[in-house]
Backbone as numpy.savetxt, mean C-alpha at the origin, in Angstrom:
# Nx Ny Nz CAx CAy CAz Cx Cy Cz
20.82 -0.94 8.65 19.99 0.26 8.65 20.86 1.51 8.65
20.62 2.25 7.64 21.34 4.27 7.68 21.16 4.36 8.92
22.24 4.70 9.44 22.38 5.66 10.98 21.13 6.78 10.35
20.90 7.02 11.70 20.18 7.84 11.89 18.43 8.15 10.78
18.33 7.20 9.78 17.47 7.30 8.82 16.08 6.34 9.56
15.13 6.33 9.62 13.83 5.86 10.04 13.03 5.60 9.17
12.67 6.41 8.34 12.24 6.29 6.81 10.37 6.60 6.95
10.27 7.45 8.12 8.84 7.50 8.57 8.01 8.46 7.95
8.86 10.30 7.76 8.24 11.32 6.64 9.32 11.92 6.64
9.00 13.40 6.29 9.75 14.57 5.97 9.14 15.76 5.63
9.34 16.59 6.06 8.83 17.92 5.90 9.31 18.40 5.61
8.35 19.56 4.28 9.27 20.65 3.53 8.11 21.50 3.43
8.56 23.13 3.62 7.69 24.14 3.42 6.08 23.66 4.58
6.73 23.38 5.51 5.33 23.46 6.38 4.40 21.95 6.00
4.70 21.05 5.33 4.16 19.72 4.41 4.97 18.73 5.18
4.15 17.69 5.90 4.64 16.75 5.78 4.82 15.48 5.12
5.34 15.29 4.61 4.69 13.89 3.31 5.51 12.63 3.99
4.56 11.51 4.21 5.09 10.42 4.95 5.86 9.37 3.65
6.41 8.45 4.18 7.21 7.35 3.17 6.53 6.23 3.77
5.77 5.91 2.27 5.07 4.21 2.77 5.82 2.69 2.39
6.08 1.78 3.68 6.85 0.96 3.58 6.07 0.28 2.66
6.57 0.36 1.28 5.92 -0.61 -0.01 5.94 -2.29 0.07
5.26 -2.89 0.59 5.36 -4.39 1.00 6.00 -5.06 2.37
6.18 -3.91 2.93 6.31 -3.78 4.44 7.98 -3.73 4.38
8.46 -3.06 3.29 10.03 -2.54 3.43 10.28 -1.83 4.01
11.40 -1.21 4.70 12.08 -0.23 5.13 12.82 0.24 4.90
13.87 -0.90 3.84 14.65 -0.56 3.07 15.70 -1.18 2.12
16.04 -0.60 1.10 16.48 -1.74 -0.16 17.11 -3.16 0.36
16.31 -3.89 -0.29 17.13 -5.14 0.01 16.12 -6.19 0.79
14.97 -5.29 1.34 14.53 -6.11 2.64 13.49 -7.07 1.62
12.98 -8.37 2.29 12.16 -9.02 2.08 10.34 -8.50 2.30
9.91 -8.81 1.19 8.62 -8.46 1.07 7.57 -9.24 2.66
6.68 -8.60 3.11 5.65 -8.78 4.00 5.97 -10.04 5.02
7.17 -9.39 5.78 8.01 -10.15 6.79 7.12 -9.85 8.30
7.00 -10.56 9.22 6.38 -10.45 10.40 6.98 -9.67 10.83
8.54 -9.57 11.03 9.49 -8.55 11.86 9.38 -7.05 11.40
8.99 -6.99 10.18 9.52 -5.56 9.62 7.77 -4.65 9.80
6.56 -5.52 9.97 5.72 -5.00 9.73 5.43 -4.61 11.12
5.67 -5.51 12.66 5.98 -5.18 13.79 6.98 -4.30 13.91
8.19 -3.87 13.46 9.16 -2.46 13.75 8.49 -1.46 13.17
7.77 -1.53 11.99 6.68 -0.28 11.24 5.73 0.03 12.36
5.01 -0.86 13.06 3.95 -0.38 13.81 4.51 0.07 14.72
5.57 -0.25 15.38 5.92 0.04 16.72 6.75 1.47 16.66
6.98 1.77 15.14 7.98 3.40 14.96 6.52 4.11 14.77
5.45 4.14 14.26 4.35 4.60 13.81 4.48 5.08 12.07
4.74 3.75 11.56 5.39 4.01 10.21 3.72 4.15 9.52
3.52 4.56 7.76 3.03 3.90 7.32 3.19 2.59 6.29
2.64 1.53 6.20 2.99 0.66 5.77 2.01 -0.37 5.00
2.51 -0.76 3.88 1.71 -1.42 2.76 1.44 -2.82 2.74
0.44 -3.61 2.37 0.61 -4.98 2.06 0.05 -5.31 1.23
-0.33 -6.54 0.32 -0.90 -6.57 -0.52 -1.86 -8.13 -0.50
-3.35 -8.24 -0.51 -4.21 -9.42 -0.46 -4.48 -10.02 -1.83
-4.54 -11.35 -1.54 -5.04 -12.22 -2.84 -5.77 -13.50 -2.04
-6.47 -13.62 -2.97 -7.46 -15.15 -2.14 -6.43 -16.40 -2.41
-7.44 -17.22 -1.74 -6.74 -18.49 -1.33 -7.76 -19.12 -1.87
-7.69 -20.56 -2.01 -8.90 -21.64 -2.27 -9.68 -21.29 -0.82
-9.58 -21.29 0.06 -10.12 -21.32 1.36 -10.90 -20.26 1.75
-12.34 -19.76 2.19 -12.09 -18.32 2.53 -11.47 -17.65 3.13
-10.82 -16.01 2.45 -9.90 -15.60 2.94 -9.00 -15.07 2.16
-8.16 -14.34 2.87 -6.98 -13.63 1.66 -5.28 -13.79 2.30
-4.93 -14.41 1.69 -2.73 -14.44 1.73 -2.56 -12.97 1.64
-1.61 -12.85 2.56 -0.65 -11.38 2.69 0.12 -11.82 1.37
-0.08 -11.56 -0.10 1.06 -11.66 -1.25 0.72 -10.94 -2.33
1.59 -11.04 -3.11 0.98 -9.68 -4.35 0.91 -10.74 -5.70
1.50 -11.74 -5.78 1.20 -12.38 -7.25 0.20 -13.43 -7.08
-0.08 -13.64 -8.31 -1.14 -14.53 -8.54 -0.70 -16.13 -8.23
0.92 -16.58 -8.89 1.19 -17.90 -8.12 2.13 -17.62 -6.87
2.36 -18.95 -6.98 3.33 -19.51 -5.28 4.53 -19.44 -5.60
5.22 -19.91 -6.75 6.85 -19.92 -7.40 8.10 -19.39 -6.65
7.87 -17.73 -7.35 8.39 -16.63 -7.02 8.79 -16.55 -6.12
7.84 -16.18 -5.06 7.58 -15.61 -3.88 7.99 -16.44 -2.92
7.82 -18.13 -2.65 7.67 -18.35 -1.77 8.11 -19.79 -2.31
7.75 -21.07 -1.28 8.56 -22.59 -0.94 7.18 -23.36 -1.51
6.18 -22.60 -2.74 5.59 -23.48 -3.12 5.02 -23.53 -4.13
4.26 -23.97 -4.72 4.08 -23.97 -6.40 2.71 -24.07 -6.76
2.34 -23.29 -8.24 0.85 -23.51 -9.06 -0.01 -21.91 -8.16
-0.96 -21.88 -8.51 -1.85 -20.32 -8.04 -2.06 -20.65 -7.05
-1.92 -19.46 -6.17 -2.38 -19.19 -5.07 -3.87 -19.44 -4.97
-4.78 -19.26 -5.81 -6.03 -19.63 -5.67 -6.29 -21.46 -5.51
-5.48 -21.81 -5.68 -5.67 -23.16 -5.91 -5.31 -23.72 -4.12
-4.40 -23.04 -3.51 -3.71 -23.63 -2.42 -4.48 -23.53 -1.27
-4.71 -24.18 -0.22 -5.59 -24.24 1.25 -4.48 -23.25 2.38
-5.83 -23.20 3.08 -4.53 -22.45 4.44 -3.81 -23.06 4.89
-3.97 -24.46 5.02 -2.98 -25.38 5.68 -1.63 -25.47 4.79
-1.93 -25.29 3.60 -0.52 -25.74 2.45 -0.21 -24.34 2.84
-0.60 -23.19 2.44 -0.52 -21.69 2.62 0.85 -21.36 4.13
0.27 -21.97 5.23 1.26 -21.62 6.36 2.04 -22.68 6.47
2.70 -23.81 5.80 3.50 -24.52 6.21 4.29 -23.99 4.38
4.07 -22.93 3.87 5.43 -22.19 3.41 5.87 -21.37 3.85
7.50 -21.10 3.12 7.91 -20.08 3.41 8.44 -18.73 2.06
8.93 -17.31 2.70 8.88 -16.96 1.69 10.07 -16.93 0.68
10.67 -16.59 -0.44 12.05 -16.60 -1.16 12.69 -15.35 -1.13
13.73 -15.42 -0.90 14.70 -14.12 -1.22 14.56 -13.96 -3.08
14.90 -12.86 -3.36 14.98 -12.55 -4.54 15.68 -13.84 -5.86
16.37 -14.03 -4.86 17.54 -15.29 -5.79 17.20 -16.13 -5.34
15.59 -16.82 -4.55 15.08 -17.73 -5.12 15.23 -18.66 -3.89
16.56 -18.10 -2.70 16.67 -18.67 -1.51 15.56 -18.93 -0.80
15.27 -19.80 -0.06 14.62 -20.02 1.00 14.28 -19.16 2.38
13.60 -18.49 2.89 13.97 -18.21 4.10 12.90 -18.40 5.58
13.33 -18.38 6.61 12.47 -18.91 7.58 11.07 -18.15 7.96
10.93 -16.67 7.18 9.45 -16.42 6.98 8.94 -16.90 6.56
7.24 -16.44 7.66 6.03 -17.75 7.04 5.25 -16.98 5.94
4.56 -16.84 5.33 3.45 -16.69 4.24 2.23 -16.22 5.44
1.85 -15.34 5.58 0.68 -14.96 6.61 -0.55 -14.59 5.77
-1.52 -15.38 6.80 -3.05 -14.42 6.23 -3.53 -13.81 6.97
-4.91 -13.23 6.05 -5.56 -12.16 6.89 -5.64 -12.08 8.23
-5.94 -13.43 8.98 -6.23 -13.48 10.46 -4.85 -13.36 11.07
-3.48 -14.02 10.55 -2.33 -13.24 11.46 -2.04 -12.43 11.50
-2.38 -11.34 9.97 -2.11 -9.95 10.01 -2.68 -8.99 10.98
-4.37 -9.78 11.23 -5.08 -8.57 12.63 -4.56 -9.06 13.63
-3.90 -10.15 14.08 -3.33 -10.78 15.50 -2.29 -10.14 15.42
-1.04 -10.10 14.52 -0.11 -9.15 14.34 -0.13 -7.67 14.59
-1.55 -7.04 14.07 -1.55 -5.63 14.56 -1.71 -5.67 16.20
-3.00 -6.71 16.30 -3.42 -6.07 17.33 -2.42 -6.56 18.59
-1.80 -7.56 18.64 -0.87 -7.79 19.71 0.77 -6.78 19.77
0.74 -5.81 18.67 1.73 -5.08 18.88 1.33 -3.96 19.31
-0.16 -3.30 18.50 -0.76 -2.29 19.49 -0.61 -2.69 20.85
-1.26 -3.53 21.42 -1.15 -3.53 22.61 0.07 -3.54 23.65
1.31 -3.90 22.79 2.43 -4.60 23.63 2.75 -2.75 23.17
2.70 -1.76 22.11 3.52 -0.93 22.15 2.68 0.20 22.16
1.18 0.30 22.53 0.41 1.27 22.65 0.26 1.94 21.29
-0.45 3.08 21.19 -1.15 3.54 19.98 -0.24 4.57 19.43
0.06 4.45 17.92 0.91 5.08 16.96 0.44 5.59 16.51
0.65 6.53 15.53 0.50 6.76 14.11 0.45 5.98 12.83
0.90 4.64 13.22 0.91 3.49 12.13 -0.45 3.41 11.38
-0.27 3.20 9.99 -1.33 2.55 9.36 -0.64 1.40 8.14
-1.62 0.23 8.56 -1.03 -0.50 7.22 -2.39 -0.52 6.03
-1.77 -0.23 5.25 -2.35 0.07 3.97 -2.66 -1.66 3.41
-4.00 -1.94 2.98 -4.19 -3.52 2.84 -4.91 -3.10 1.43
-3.90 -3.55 0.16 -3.89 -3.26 -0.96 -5.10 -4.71 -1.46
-5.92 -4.52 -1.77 -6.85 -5.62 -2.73 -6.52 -5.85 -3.68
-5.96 -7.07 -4.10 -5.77 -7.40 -5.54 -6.43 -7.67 -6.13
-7.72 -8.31 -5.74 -8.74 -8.93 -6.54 -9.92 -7.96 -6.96
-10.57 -8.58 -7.89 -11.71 -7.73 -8.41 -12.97 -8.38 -7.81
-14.19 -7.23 -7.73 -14.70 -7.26 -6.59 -15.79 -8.90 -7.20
-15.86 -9.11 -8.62 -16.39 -10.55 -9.21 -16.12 -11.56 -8.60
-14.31 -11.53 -7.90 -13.91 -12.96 -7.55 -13.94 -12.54 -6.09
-14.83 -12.06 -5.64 -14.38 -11.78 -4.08 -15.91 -12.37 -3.41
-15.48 -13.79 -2.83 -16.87 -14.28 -2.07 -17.42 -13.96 -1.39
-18.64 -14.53 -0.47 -19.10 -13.85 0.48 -18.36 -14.47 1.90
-18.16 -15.62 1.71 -17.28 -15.75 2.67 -15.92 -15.25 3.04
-15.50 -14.93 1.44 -14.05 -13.91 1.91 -14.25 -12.43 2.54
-15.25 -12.35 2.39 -15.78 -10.71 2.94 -15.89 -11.20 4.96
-16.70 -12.35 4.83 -16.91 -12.52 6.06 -15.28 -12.90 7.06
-14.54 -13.86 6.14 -13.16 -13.97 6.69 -12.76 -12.47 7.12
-12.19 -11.52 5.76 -12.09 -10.27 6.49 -12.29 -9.27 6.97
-13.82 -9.20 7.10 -14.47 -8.74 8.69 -13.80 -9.43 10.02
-13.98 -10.94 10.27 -13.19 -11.00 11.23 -12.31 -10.82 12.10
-11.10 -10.80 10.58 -10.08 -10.59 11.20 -9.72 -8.68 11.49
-10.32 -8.08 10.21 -10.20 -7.04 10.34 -10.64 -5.75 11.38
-11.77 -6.28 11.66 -12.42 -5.39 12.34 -12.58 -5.36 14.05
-11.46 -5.85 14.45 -11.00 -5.67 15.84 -10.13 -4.72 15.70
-9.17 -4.31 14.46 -7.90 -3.17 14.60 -8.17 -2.74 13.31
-9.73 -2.06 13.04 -10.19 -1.28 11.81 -9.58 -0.10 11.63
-9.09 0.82 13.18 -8.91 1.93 12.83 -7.66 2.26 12.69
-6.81 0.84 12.55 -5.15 0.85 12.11 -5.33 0.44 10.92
-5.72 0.43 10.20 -5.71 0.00 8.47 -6.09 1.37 7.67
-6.31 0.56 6.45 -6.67 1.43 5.37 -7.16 0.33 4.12
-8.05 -0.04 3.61 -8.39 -0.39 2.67 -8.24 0.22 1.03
-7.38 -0.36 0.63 -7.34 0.14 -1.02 -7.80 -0.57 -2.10
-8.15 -0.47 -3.13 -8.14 -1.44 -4.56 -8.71 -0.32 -5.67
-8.37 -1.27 -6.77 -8.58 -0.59 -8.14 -9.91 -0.28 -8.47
-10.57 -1.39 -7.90 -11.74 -1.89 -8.23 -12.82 -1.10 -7.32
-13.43 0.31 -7.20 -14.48 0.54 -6.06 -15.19 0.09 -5.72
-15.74 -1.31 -6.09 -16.92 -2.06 -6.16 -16.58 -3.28 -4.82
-15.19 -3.62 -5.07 -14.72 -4.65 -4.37 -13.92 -3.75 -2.82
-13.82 -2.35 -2.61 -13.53 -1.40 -1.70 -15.22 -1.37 -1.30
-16.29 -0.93 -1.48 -17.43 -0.85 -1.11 -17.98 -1.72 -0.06
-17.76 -3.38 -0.94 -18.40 -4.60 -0.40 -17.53 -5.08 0.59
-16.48 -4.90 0.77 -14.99 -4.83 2.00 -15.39 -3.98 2.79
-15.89 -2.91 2.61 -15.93 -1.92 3.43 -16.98 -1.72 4.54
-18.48 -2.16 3.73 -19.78 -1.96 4.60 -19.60 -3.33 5.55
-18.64 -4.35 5.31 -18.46 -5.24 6.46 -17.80 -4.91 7.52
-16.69 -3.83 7.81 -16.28 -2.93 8.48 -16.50 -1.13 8.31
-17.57 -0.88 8.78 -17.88 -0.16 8.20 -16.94 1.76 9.32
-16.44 1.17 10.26 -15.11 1.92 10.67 -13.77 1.81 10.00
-13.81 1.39 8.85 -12.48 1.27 8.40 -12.20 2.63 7.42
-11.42 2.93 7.72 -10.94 4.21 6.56 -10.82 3.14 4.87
-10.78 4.10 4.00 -10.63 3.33 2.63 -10.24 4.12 1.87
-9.16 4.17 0.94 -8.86 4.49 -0.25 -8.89 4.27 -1.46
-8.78 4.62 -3.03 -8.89 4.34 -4.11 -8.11 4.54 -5.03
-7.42 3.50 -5.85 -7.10 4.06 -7.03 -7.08 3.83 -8.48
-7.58 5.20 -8.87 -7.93 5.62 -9.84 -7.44 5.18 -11.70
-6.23 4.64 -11.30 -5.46 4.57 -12.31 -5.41 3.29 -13.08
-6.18 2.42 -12.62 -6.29 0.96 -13.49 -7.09 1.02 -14.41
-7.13 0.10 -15.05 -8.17 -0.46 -16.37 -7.78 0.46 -17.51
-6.59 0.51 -17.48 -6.51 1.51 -18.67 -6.59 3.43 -18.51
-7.17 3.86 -17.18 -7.12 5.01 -16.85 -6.10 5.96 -17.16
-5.03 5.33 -16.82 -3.81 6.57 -16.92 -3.22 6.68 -18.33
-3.34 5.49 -18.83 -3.00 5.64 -20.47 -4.19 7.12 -21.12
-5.56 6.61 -20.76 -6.42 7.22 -21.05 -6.03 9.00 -20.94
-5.79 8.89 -19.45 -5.94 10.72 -19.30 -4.52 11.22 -19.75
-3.46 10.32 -19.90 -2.16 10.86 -20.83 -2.94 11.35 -22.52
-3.62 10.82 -22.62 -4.09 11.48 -24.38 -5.33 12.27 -24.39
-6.06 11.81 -23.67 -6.96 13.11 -23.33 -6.78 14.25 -22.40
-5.84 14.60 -21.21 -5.44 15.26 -20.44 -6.70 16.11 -19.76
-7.38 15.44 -19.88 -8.68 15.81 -19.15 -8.35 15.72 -17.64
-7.42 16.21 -16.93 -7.08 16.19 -15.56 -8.49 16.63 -14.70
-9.68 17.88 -15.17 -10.37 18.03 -13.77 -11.55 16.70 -14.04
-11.80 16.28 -15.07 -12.64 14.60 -15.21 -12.18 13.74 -14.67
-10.92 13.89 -14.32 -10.34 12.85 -13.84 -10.65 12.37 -12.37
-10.28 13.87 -12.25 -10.11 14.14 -10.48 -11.58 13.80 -10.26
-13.13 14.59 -10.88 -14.36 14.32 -11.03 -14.99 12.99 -10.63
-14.06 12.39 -11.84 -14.55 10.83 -11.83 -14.01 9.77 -10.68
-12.86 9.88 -10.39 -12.11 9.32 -9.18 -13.57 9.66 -7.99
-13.37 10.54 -7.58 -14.06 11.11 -6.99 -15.53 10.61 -6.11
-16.04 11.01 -7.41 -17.32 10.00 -7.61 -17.57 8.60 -7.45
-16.47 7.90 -8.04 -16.15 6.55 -7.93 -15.87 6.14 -6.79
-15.42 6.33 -5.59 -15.30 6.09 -4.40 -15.63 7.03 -3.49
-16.47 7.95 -3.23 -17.23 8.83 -2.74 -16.66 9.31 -1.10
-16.28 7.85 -0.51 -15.98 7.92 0.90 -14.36 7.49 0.93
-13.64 7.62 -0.30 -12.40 6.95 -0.03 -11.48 8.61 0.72
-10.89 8.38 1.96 -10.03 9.34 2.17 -8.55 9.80 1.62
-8.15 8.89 0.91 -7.02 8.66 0.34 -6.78 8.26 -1.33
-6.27 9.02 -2.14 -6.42 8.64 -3.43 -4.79 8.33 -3.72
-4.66 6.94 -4.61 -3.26 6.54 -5.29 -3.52 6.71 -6.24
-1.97 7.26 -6.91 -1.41 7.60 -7.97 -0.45 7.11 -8.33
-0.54 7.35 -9.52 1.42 6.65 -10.31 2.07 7.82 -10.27
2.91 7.87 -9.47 4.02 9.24 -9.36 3.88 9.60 -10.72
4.54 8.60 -12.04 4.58 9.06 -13.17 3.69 10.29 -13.74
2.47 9.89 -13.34 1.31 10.43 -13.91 1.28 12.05 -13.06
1.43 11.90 -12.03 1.22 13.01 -11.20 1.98 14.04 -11.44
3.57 13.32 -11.95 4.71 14.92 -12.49 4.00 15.02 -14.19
3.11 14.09 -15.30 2.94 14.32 -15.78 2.04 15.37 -16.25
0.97 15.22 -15.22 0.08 16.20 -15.13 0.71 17.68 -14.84
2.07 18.22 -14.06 2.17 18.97 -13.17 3.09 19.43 -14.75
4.10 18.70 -15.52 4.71 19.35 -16.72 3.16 19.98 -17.86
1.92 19.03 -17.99 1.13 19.86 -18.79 0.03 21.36 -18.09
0.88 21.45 -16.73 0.11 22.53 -16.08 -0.80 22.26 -15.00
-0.86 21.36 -14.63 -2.01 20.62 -13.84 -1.71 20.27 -12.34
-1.96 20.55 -11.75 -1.72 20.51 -10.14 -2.34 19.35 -9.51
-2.24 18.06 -9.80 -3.33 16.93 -9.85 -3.85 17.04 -8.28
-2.50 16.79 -7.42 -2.30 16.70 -6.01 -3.69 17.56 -5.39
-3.02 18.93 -5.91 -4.29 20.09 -5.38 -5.77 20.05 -5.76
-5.43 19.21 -7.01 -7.21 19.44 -7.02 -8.15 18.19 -6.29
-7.23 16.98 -5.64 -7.34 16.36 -4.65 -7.75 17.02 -3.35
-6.52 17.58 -3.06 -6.88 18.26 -1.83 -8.29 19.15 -1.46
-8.30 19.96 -2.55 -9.63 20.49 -2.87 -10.60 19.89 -2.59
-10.83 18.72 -3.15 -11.86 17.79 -3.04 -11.96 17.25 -1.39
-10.86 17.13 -0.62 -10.87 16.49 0.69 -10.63 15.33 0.75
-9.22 15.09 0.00 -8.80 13.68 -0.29 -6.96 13.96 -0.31
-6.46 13.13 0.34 -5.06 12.92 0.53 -4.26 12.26 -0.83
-3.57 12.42 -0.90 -2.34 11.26 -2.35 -1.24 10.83 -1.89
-1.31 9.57 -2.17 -0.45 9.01 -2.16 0.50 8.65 -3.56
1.36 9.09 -3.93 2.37 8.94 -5.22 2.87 7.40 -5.16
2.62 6.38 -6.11 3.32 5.30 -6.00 4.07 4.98 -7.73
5.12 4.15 -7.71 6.07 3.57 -6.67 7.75 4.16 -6.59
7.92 4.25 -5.85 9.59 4.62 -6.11 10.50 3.30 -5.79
10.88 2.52 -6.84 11.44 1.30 -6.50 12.91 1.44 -6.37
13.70 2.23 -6.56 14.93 2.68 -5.98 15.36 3.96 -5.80
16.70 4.50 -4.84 16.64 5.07 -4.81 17.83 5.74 -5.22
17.65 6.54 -7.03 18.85 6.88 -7.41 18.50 8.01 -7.83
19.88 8.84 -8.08 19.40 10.28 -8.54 18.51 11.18 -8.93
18.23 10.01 -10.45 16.26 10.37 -10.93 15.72 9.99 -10.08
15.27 9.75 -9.32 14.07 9.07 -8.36 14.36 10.15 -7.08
15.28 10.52 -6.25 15.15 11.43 -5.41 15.07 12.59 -6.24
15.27 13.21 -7.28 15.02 13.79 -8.11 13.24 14.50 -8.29
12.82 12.95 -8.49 11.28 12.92 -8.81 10.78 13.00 -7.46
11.41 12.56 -6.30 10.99 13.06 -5.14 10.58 14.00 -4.87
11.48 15.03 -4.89 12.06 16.40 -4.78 10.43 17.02 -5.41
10.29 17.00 -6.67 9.26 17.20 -7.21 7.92 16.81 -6.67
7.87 16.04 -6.09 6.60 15.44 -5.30 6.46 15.95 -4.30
7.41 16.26 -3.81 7.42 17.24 -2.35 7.12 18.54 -2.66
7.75 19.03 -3.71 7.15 20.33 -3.52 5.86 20.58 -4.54
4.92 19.34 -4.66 3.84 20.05 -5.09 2.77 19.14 -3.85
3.38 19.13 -2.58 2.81 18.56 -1.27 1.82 17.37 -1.36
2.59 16.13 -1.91 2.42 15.02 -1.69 2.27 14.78 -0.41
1.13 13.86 -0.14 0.92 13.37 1.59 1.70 12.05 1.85
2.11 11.22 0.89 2.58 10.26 0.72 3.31 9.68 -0.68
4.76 8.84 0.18 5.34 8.12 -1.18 5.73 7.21 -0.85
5.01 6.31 -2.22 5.63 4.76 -1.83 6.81 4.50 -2.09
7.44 3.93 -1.33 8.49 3.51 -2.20 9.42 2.26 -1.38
10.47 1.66 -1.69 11.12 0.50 -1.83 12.21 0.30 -0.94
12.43 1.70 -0.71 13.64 2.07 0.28 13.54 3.27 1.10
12.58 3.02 2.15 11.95 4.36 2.97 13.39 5.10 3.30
13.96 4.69 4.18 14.92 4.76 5.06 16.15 5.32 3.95
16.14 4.95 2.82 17.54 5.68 1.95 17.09 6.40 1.03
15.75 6.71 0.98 15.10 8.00 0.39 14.53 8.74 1.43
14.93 8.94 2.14 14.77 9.75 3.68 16.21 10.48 3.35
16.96 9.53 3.84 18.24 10.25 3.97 18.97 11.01 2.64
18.74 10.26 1.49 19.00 11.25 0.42 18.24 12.54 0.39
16.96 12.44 0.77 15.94 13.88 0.16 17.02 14.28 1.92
16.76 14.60 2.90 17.27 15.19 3.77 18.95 15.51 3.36
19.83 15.44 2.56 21.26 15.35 2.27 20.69 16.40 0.98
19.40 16.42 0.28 19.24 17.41 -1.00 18.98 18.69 0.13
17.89 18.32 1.04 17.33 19.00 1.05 17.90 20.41 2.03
């Protein structure tokens, strides 16, 4: 870990814009949605990301791809696999190593929050619980799984997905849960790059998730808007909605660069890959 780097926000011009641990990183190198790293996030009052996909079973795996391979000590779609096959893997280092993390679901993730709330009292932490699925493949029993687990430590989360439909039907099962949206799938951002219809955009987002407090973005899109004149961020804010800029997957010149830029058109949030060494670079610019 950077001496002295935390990787929690940063303030510029009176703005604070937080750094979201993208898959529960802290910083380059680390392993995706580790028990340890998502317990040191809660316990600094980080914010922090994860990402859901179903299982054969009702219920959703803490993972972001569709198979087992990759990621982890087991093989064929994740939809195909039970909870029992599910927790007797583990996950892979990049190069494919083995390592002694388990594969967690929904229900260890609320036992996970809620036994660190308690052991470390109440933060600022939020983990951001990214939906992968579309709201078609999402059962009624997976809704009921994560009510369960979710809605004992509702008001430490954040609900996101592409899909508002599948944020809605997640949502009225916890209906204290904060929720966010974003805007930019199905073809969206290609879309408003050629039409540059930025205030439809903002309009339609908008509309589309009515109660989401938090709107994601593709950084890309957001300096794109800001080179054709467009203040995307602000006309968010306007509306009474926060941004989050995603992803910053390393952290090199261009990219604290594009930081830099995100900050000063008062981003509330950035995802990115390496909290902790895009902390310390923007603080060394700044």
């Amino acid at each position: 870990m950077r001496e002295g780097s935390r990787g929690i926000s940063i303030r510029r011009d009176g703005h604070e814009t937080w750094f979201k641990w993208h898959r529960g990183r802290r910083q380059a190198g680390d392993l995706s949605f580790t028990r340890h790293r998502l317990i040191e996030g809660l316990r600094l009052g980080a914010s922090l990301e994860i990402d859901l996909v179903r299982y054969a079973d009702p219920g959703f795996a803490v993972l972001h791809d569709e198979t087992l391979d990759a990621a982890t000590t087991g093989q064929g779609p994740v939809l195909a696999a039970s909870a029992e096959t599910l927790r007797g893997l583990r996950l892979r280092l990049e190069n494919g190593q083995p390592t002694d993390h388990p594969v967690m679901l929904i229900e260890d993730l609320g036992r996970l929050i809620a036994e660190t709330r308690a052991e470390a009292g109440e933060t600022a932490a939020v983990v951001q619980l990214d939906m992968k699925e579309a709201s078609t493949s999402i059962r009624e029993d997976d809704i009921a799984a994560f009510a369960r687990a979710i809605q004992p430590v509702a008001r430490s989360v954040i609900l996101s997905a592409g899909d508002a439909e599948a944020v809605a039907r997640l949502s009225a099962a916890v209906p204290d849960m904060p929720i966010g949206y974003d805007p930019c799938h199905f073809g969206a951002s290609d879309a408003l790059r050629e039409s540059r219809d930025f205030k439809g955009f903002v309009a339609q987002a908008v509309e589309a998730s009515p109660h989401a407090t938090m709107i994601y973005l593709e950084y890309p899109l957001v300096l794109f808007a800001a080179e054709a004149g467009f203040d995307i961020i602000a006309a968010f804010h306007q509306a009474d909605r926060r941004v989050d800029a995603y992803t910053l997957t390393v952290t090199s010149p261009e990219a604290v660069a594009d930081a830099e830029r995100l900050l000063a058109l008062k981003v509330d949030q950035i995802t990115t890959d390496d909290p902790a060494g895009l902390e310390q670079a923007l603080a060394r610019a700044g």
